[in-house]
Short mmCIF file of C-alpha atoms in Angstrom, two decimals:
data_model
loop_
_atom_site.label_atom_id
_atom_site.label_comp_id
_atom_site.label_asym_id
_atom_site.label_seq_id
_atom_site.Cartn_x
_atom_site.Cartn_y
_atom_site.Cartn_z
CA GLN P 1093 0.00 0.00 0.00
CA PRO P 1094 1.20 3.56 -0.64
CA PHE P 1095 2.44 5.37 2.44
CA PHE P 1096 3.53 8.87 3.41
CA LEU P 1097 5.83 9.71 6.32
CA SER P 1098 6.70 13.22 7.47
CA LEU P 1099 9.50 13.06 10.01
CA ALA P 1100 10.38 16.34 11.75
CA TYR P 1101 13.36 16.30 14.10
CA LEU P 1102 13.73 18.98 16.77
CA ALA P 1103 17.45 19.40 16.07
CA PRO P 1104 19.08 21.77 15.38
CA HIS P 1105 16.45 23.87 17.19
CA SER P 1106 16.58 24.55 20.90
CA GLY P 1107 13.89 23.29 23.26
CA GLY P 1108 12.93 19.85 24.43
CA PRO P 1109 12.85 18.49 27.99
CA PRO P 1110 15.05 20.13 30.64
CA ASP P 1111 18.50 18.70 31.23
CA PRO P 1112 18.64 16.14 34.03
CA PRO P 1113 20.96 16.96 36.96
CA GLY P 1114 24.63 16.43 36.26
CA VAL P 1115 24.39 16.73 32.47
CA ASP P 1116 26.81 19.06 30.68
CA SER P 1117 24.99 22.39 30.46
CA ARG P 1118 27.19 24.05 27.82
CA CYS P 1119 24.39 23.68 25.26
CA ARG P 1120 21.81 25.38 27.46
CA GLY P 1121 19.73 27.72 25.30
CA SER P 1122 20.82 25.95 22.12
CA ALA P 1123 20.21 22.60 20.47
CA LYS P 1124 20.86 19.60 22.69
CA PRO P 1125 23.07 16.89 21.23
CA ALA P 1126 22.60 13.26 22.19
CA ALA P 1127 24.80 12.27 25.13
CA ARG P 1128 26.91 10.08 22.84
CA HIS P 1129 27.70 13.09 20.64
CA ILE P 1130 28.54 15.69 23.28
CA GLY P 1131 31.93 17.19 22.49
CA ALA P 1132 32.14 15.75 18.96
CA PHE P 1133 32.65 19.28 17.59
CA ALA P 1134 34.19 20.84 20.68
CA ASN P 1135 37.06 22.26 18.62
CA GLU P 1136 35.07 23.17 15.52
CA PRO P 1137 35.84 26.81 14.58
CA LEU P 1138 33.00 29.25 14.06
CA PRO P 1139 32.80 30.21 10.35
CA LEU P 1140 33.81 33.84 9.80
CA PRO P 1141 32.40 34.84 6.39
CA PRO P 1142 32.92 38.39 5.05
CA ASN P 1143 29.60 39.54 6.55
CA PHE P 1144 30.47 38.29 10.05
CA ASN P 1145 30.11 41.16 12.54
CA GLU P 1146 29.60 43.37 9.49
CA GLY P 1147 31.61 46.59 9.50
CA ASP P 1148 29.77 49.28 7.55
CA ALA P 1149 26.05 48.51 7.62
CA THR P 1150 24.83 52.08 7.08
CA ASP P 1151 23.22 51.10 3.76
CA LYS P 1152 20.93 48.60 5.47
CA PRO P 1153 17.63 49.10 7.33
CA ALA P 1154 17.88 50.79 10.71
CA SER P 1155 17.24 47.48 12.49
CA ILE P 1156 20.61 46.29 11.15
CA ALA P 1157 22.51 49.56 10.77
CA ASN P 1158 21.90 50.50 14.43
CA ARG P 1159 22.95 47.15 15.88
CA GLU P 1160 25.96 47.16 18.16
CA TYR P 1161 29.04 45.25 17.10
CA LEU P 1162 29.25 41.77 18.55
CA THR P 1163 31.26 41.58 21.75
CA ALA P 1164 33.70 38.81 22.62
CA GLN P 1165 30.94 37.34 24.79
CA ASP P 1166 28.46 37.44 21.90
CA ILE P 1167 30.93 35.68 19.61
CA SER P 1168 31.69 33.07 22.26
CA ARG P 1169 27.97 32.32 22.59
CA ALA P 1170 27.54 32.12 18.81
CA ARG P 1171 30.46 29.67 18.64
CA ARG P 1172 28.95 27.55 21.42
CA TYR P 1173 25.54 27.48 19.74
CA TYR P 1174 27.13 26.58 16.41
CA ARG P 1175 28.98 23.62 17.90
CA CYS P 1176 25.93 22.38 19.81
CA ARG P 1177 23.77 22.55 16.70
CA ALA P 1178 26.35 20.65 14.68
CA GLU P 1179 26.56 17.96 17.37
CA SER P 1180 22.76 17.68 17.55
CA LEU P 1181 22.63 16.93 13.82
CA LEU P 1182 24.71 13.78 14.27
CA ALA P 1183 21.64 12.07 15.78
CA VAL P 1184 19.53 13.33 12.88
CA ASP P 1185 22.04 11.75 10.51
CA GLU P 1186 21.69 8.45 12.36
CA GLY P 1187 17.89 8.69 12.26
CA VAL P 1188 17.83 9.34 8.53
CA GLY P 1189 20.15 6.38 8.08
CA ARG P 1190 17.73 4.11 9.96
CA VAL P 1191 14.84 5.23 7.75
CA ILE P 1192 16.85 4.51 4.59
CA GLU P 1193 17.93 1.10 5.87
CA ALA P 1194 14.33 0.21 6.78
CA LEU P 1195 13.22 1.12 3.26
CA ARG P 1196 16.06 -0.94 1.80
CA ALA P 1197 15.23 -3.95 3.99
CA SER P 1198 11.56 -3.80 2.97
CA GLY P 1199 12.43 -3.60 -0.72
CA GLU P 1200 10.71 -0.22 -1.03
CA LEU P 1201 13.73 2.07 -1.28
CA ASP P 1202 13.84 2.24 -5.08
CA ASN P 1203 10.09 2.90 -5.18
CA THR P 1204 10.10 5.68 -2.59
CA LEU P 1205 10.72 9.40 -3.02
CA VAL P 1206 12.87 10.62 -0.13
CA ILE P 1207 13.12 14.38 0.46
CA TYR P 1208 15.51 15.88 3.02
CA THR P 1209 15.12 19.57 3.75
CA SER P 1210 14.60 22.15 6.49
CA ASP P 1211 12.42 25.17 7.19
CA ASN P 1212 15.07 27.83 7.81
CA GLY P 1213 18.68 28.53 8.63
CA PHE P 1214 20.27 30.27 11.62
CA PHE P 1215 22.50 33.28 12.12
CA HIS P 1216 25.80 32.91 13.94
CA GLY P 1217 27.14 36.46 13.81
CA GLU P 1218 26.48 37.42 10.18
CA HIS P 1219 25.38 41.06 9.78
CA ARG P 1220 26.02 41.44 13.56
CA ILE P 1221 23.14 39.04 14.27
CA ALA P 1222 24.36 36.66 16.97
CA GLU P 1223 21.41 34.25 16.72
CA GLY P 1224 17.89 33.85 15.36
CA LYS P 1225 16.40 33.48 11.91
CA ASN P 1226 13.63 36.01 11.16
CA ARG P 1227 15.53 38.02 8.56
CA VAL P 1228 15.61 38.13 4.77
CA TYR P 1229 19.33 37.37 4.44
CA GLU P 1230 20.63 34.18 2.85
CA GLU P 1231 21.79 32.61 6.12
CA ALA P 1232 18.15 32.42 7.27
CA ILE P 1233 16.22 31.71 4.08
CA ARG P 1234 18.45 29.15 2.35
CA VAL P 1235 17.98 25.50 3.30
CA PRO P 1236 19.31 22.15 2.11
CA LEU P 1237 17.23 20.14 -0.36
CA LEU P 1238 18.23 16.57 -1.19
CA MET P 1239 16.01 14.13 -3.08
CA ARG P 1240 16.37 10.53 -4.19
CA GLY P 1241 13.92 8.11 -5.75
CA PRO P 1242 12.12 7.37 -9.02
CA GLY P 1243 12.74 10.06 -11.62
CA ILE P 1244 15.76 11.49 -9.76
CA PRO P 1245 19.06 10.87 -11.60
CA LYS P 1246 21.93 9.83 -9.35
CA GLY P 1247 24.57 12.43 -8.48
CA VAL P 1248 22.84 15.36 -10.19
CA THR P 1249 23.06 18.91 -8.81
CA VAL P 1250 20.35 21.34 -9.91
CA ASP P 1251 21.41 24.98 -9.74
CA ASP P 1252 18.01 26.51 -10.44
CA LEU P 1253 15.85 28.08 -7.74
CA SER P 1254 13.29 26.17 -5.68
CA ILE P 1255 11.07 26.95 -2.70
CA ASN P 1256 9.09 25.03 -0.08
CA ALA P 1257 5.89 25.59 -2.10
CA ASP P 1258 7.39 23.15 -4.64
CA LEU P 1259 7.35 20.17 -2.26
CA ALA P 1260 3.62 19.36 -2.44
CA PRO P 1261 3.41 19.40 -6.27
CA THR P 1262 6.65 17.37 -6.44
CA ILE P 1263 5.19 14.68 -4.17
CA ALA P 1264 1.92 14.65 -6.11
CA ASP P 1265 3.82 14.32 -9.39
CA ALA P 1266 5.92 11.43 -8.07
CA ALA P 1267 2.76 9.62 -6.92
CA ASN P 1268 0.92 10.28 -10.21
CA ALA P 1269 -1.72 11.99 -8.09
CA THR P 1270 -3.91 14.98 -8.80
CA THR P 1271 -4.68 17.78 -6.37
CA ASP P 1272 -7.92 19.62 -5.71
CA PHE P 1273 -6.08 22.93 -5.49
CA ALA P 1274 -3.84 24.94 -7.77
CA PRO P 1275 -0.39 24.95 -6.13
CA ASP P 1276 1.76 28.07 -6.20
CA GLY P 1277 4.83 25.88 -6.65
CA VAL P 1278 5.94 23.43 -9.34
CA SER P 1279 7.10 19.83 -9.46
CA LEU P 1280 10.88 19.61 -9.25
CA LEU P 1281 11.10 16.27 -11.06
CA PRO P 1282 11.56 17.90 -14.50
CA TYR P 1283 14.30 20.07 -12.99
CA ALA P 1284 16.22 16.96 -11.93
CA GLU P 1285 15.89 15.54 -15.43
CA GLU P 1286 17.24 18.76 -16.99
CA PRO P 1287 19.69 20.05 -14.36
CA ARG P 1288 21.58 22.48 -16.58
CA ARG P 1289 18.52 24.38 -17.78
CA ALA P 1290 17.10 27.57 -16.28
CA HIS P 1291 13.33 27.84 -15.96
CA GLY P 1292 12.77 31.57 -15.60
CA ARG P 1293 12.00 31.27 -11.91
CA GLU P 1294 11.36 34.03 -9.43
CA LEU P 1295 10.55 33.32 -5.78
CA LEU P 1296 8.31 35.24 -3.40
CA ILE P 1297 9.78 35.36 0.10
CA GLU P 1298 7.64 36.77 2.91
CA GLN P 1299 7.91 37.18 6.67
CA PHE P 1300 4.95 38.30 8.73
CA SER P 1301 4.95 38.42 12.51
CA PRO P 1302 2.21 38.70 15.15
CA ASP P 1303 1.86 41.98 17.03
CA GLY P 1304 3.10 42.41 20.57
CA GLU P 1305 1.23 44.11 23.41
CA ASP P 1306 2.37 47.50 22.12
CA GLY P 1307 0.85 46.79 18.71
CA GLU P 1308 4.23 46.50 17.01
CA PRO P 1309 5.23 43.31 15.16
CA VAL P 1310 7.24 40.89 17.27
CA GLY P 1311 9.67 40.16 14.42
CA THR P 1312 10.79 41.74 11.19
CA GLU P 1313 8.27 41.94 8.36
CA TYR P 1314 9.14 42.03 4.68
CA ALA P 1315 8.19 40.87 1.20
CA ALA P 1316 10.95 40.03 -1.27
CA VAL P 1317 11.50 38.61 -4.72
CA ARG P 1318 14.51 36.39 -5.45
CA THR P 1319 15.73 35.67 -8.98
CA SER P 1320 18.85 33.88 -10.19
CA LYS P 1321 20.83 37.11 -9.85
CA TYR P 1322 19.04 39.55 -7.54
CA LYS P 1323 17.14 39.86 -4.29
CA TYR P 1324 14.79 42.84 -3.92
CA VAL P 1325 13.31 43.47 -0.47
CA LEU P 1326 10.47 45.74 0.61
CA ASN P 1327 10.49 45.99 4.40
CA SER P 1328 7.34 46.89 6.35
CA THR P 1329 9.13 50.08 7.43
CA GLY P 1330 9.32 51.17 3.78
CA GLU P 1331 13.07 50.58 3.68
CA ILE P 1332 14.26 48.86 0.49
CA GLU P 1333 17.18 46.53 -0.13
CA LEU P 1334 18.62 45.27 -3.41
CA TYR P 1335 21.48 42.79 -3.65
CA ASP P 1336 23.38 41.37 -6.61
CA LEU P 1337 23.81 37.85 -5.27
CA GLU P 1338 26.15 36.73 -8.04
CA ASN P 1339 28.73 39.41 -7.29
CA ASP P 1340 27.84 39.98 -3.63
CA PRO P 1341 26.72 36.63 -2.16
CA TYR P 1342 27.20 37.87 1.41
CA GLU P 1343 24.85 40.84 0.88
CA LEU P 1344 27.31 43.50 1.95
CA THR P 1345 26.29 46.24 -0.50
CA ASN P 1346 22.71 47.49 -0.77
CA LEU P 1347 22.25 48.68 -4.37
CA HIS P 1348 18.99 50.52 -3.70
CA LEU P 1349 19.16 53.97 -5.35
CA ASN P 1350 22.35 53.04 -7.22
CA PRO P 1351 21.68 54.56 -10.68
CA ALA P 1352 23.43 51.67 -12.43
CA PHE P 1353 20.75 49.30 -11.09
CA ALA P 1354 17.69 51.55 -11.39
CA GLU P 1355 16.20 49.56 -14.27
CA ALA P 1356 16.73 46.25 -12.51
CA GLU P 1357 15.20 47.61 -9.30
CA ALA P 1358 12.12 48.94 -11.08
CA ALA P 1359 11.63 45.61 -12.85
CA LEU P 1360 11.98 43.67 -9.60
CA ALA P 1361 9.53 45.97 -7.81
CA SER P 1362 7.03 45.26 -10.56
CA ARG P 1363 7.58 41.50 -10.28
CA LEU P 1364 7.13 41.64 -6.49
CA SER P 1365 3.77 43.36 -6.95
CA VAL P 1366 2.66 40.58 -9.31
CA LEU P 1367 3.88 37.73 -7.11
CA SER P 1368 2.35 39.14 -3.93
CA SER P 1369 -1.17 38.51 -5.25
CA CYS P 1370 -0.67 35.56 -7.61
CA VAL P 1371 -2.53 32.27 -7.25
CA GLY P 1372 -1.67 28.87 -8.71
CA ALA P 1373 -0.19 28.77 -12.19
CA THR P 1374 0.10 32.55 -12.39
CA CYS P 1375 2.81 32.29 -9.71
CA HIS P 1376 5.20 30.45 -12.02
CA LEU P 1377 4.61 31.77 -15.51
CA LYS P 1378 7.76 31.72 -17.61
CA PRO P 1379 9.00 34.92 -19.30
CA ALA P 1380 7.61 35.38 -22.82
CA MET P 1381 10.71 34.56 -24.86
CA LYS P 1382 11.36 32.25 -27.78
CA GLN P 1383 14.24 31.16 -29.97
CA LYS P 1384 14.13 30.79 -33.74
CA VAL P 1385 16.16 28.23 -35.66
CA PRO P 1386 16.94 28.49 -39.40
CA ARG P 1387 14.49 27.13 -41.94
CA GLN P 1388 14.74 23.48 -42.87
CA ILE P 1389 15.40 22.18 -46.38
CA HIS P 1390 14.61 18.88 -48.09
CA LYS P 1391 17.63 16.64 -48.59
CA ASN P 1392 17.78 12.91 -49.28
CA GLY P 1393 14.12 12.50 -48.33
CA HIS P 1394 14.47 14.31 -45.00
CA ARG P 1395 13.80 17.78 -43.71
CA CYS P 1396 16.99 19.09 -42.16
CA THR P 1397 18.90 22.26 -41.36
CA PRO P 1398 22.34 22.95 -42.86
CA ALA P 1399 25.07 23.29 -40.25
CA ALA P 1400 26.88 25.98 -42.22
CA GLY P 1401 25.54 29.40 -41.33
CA PHE P 1402 23.24 28.03 -38.58
CA LEU P 1403 22.06 31.28 -36.97
CA LEU P 1404 20.13 30.96 -33.68
CA ARG P 1405 18.05 34.00 -32.67
CA VAL P 1406 16.25 34.90 -29.43
CA PHE P 1407 13.18 37.13 -29.28
CA ASN P 1408 11.79 38.70 -26.10
CA LYS P 1409 8.19 39.69 -25.42
CA ALA P 1410 8.55 39.90 -21.64
CA GLN P 1411 8.06 43.23 -19.88
CA SER P 1412 11.65 43.17 -18.59
CA ARG P 1413 14.47 43.95 -21.02
CA LEU P 1414 16.67 41.16 -22.34
CA VAL P 1415 20.30 41.79 -21.38
CA GLY P 1416 22.20 38.72 -22.54
CA VAL P 1417 22.07 35.24 -24.04
CA ASP P 1418 24.43 32.27 -23.67
CA PHE P 1419 24.25 29.75 -26.53
CA SER P 1420 25.11 26.04 -26.41
CA VAL P 1421 24.83 22.81 -28.37
CA ASP P 1422 24.15 19.65 -26.36
CA GLY P 1423 25.39 21.46 -23.28
CA LYS P 1424 28.65 22.60 -24.90
CA ALA P 1425 29.21 26.37 -24.82
CA ALA P 1426 28.78 27.99 -28.24
CA GLY P 1427 29.27 31.67 -27.46
CA SER P 1428 27.22 34.54 -26.05
CA ASP P 1429 25.68 37.86 -27.04
CA ARG P 1430 25.17 40.88 -24.78
CA THR P 1431 23.67 43.31 -27.28
CA ALA P 1432 20.47 43.31 -29.33
CA PRO P 1433 19.56 41.71 -31.64
CA PHE P 1434 20.50 38.57 -29.76
CA LYS P 1435 21.80 35.95 -32.16
CA ARG P 1436 24.73 33.59 -32.66
CA LYS P 1437 26.12 31.57 -35.54
CA LEU P 1438 26.65 28.13 -34.00
CA PRO P 1439 29.90 26.21 -34.65
CA VAL P 1440 29.59 23.61 -37.40
CA LYS P 1441 31.79 21.20 -35.45
CA LEU P 1442 29.39 21.15 -32.50
CA LEU P 1443 26.33 20.75 -34.70
CA HIS P 1444 27.81 17.72 -36.47
CA ARG P 1445 28.49 15.81 -33.24
CA ARG P 1446 25.00 14.25 -33.44
CA VAL P 1447 22.31 13.77 -36.09
CA LYS P 1448 19.81 15.64 -33.89
CA PRO P 1449 21.69 17.98 -31.55
CA GLU P 1450 19.89 20.11 -28.99
CA VAL P 1451 20.48 23.81 -29.55
CA GLU P 1452 19.94 25.97 -26.48
CA ALA P 1453 19.87 29.62 -25.58
CA THR P 1454 19.85 30.69 -21.92
CA ALA P 1455 18.44 34.20 -21.88
CA GLU P 1456 18.74 36.63 -18.96
CA LEU P 1457 16.37 39.52 -18.28
CA VAL P 1458 17.33 42.75 -16.54
CA ASP P 1459 15.50 41.55 -13.40
CA GLY P 1460 17.81 38.54 -13.15
CA ARG P 1461 15.40 35.86 -14.34
CA ARG P 1462 16.96 33.25 -16.62
CA LEU P 1463 15.22 30.93 -19.06
CA THR P 1464 16.72 28.20 -21.23
CA LEU P 1465 15.09 27.88 -24.65
CA HIS P 1466 15.80 24.62 -26.48
CA ASP P 1467 15.05 22.74 -29.69
CA LYS P 1468 16.22 19.49 -31.23
CA VAL P 1469 17.11 19.94 -34.88
CA ARG P 1470 18.07 17.50 -37.61
CA ILE P 1471 21.33 18.60 -39.20
CA CYS P 1472 21.99 17.93 -42.88
CA GLY P 1473 24.84 15.51 -43.29
#
């Protein structure tokens, strides 16, 4: 019979029953490792990325810009919490292993979709935030996502964006089931089958908090849109943030009001407005772009396209401006174009590698969305 199991471990969160007398209390306030794992990471250094105890944060919202620098005591606590969380995950690793072994022993492993993920990350001193999670920065919103099972190629890494709203449609797809609702997310199974392709994704990221006794929200509130290149954030205070995540992965420089990024910011603000009220399929519409291959000819009883002079063109009907296209043949790079009209004469040598090569164009819009257009074409011999 089909079965579904959702297994949620407490680790690496804090909480749980109080420590019994005599137990090492160094993890008090943090995640509690199993007794057999206490001290396993006692000498593990605290990561110190470029945004750790961030120096100049004047370009960020007041809630970050006005934070005090972390003291030696703050850093010591962050290090302790980091080690305790890492130790607590060793028991999770063992638990996941038991689940996998039970599936293998029952003969169901190869017929079961296994998804390993989390709901959020934690801060350990980045942007002067010693602990917690309720912020828009990458340390809090990025989570692991591992999948294995039918339809998932072994050893494949997918670079495209995904979000927790994708999990339900992925599970339904794997089970050949239909839903009585229109999901905001998409099945990730096609992404695993085509790991090098971009799908024009943009993600809505929101944080809303309940009000305290004074009527003010308990945590930070924001709405943001994340594309392959950018993150645009509208905070409830009206403060705006814009980060180029390709060139600034640690979110050190807020590009809001930078004239060089004005067009990108305006496009992202428009996309955020659309995503904030979308429902179902309208939440994952692909940008209106297409590629055009040369006309076919008749040769030896077949319709085919000559390799010589094979010119691949890309046309854009999306609201955002097209800023660049990378061309490829069967995954092999075939050049790029950064100025309109976007076109490329593909190398004859690459086209002749197969009878029906796949010609691809990965197009990037000014808002950072990327979409891979692709066609299989028969090449004249």
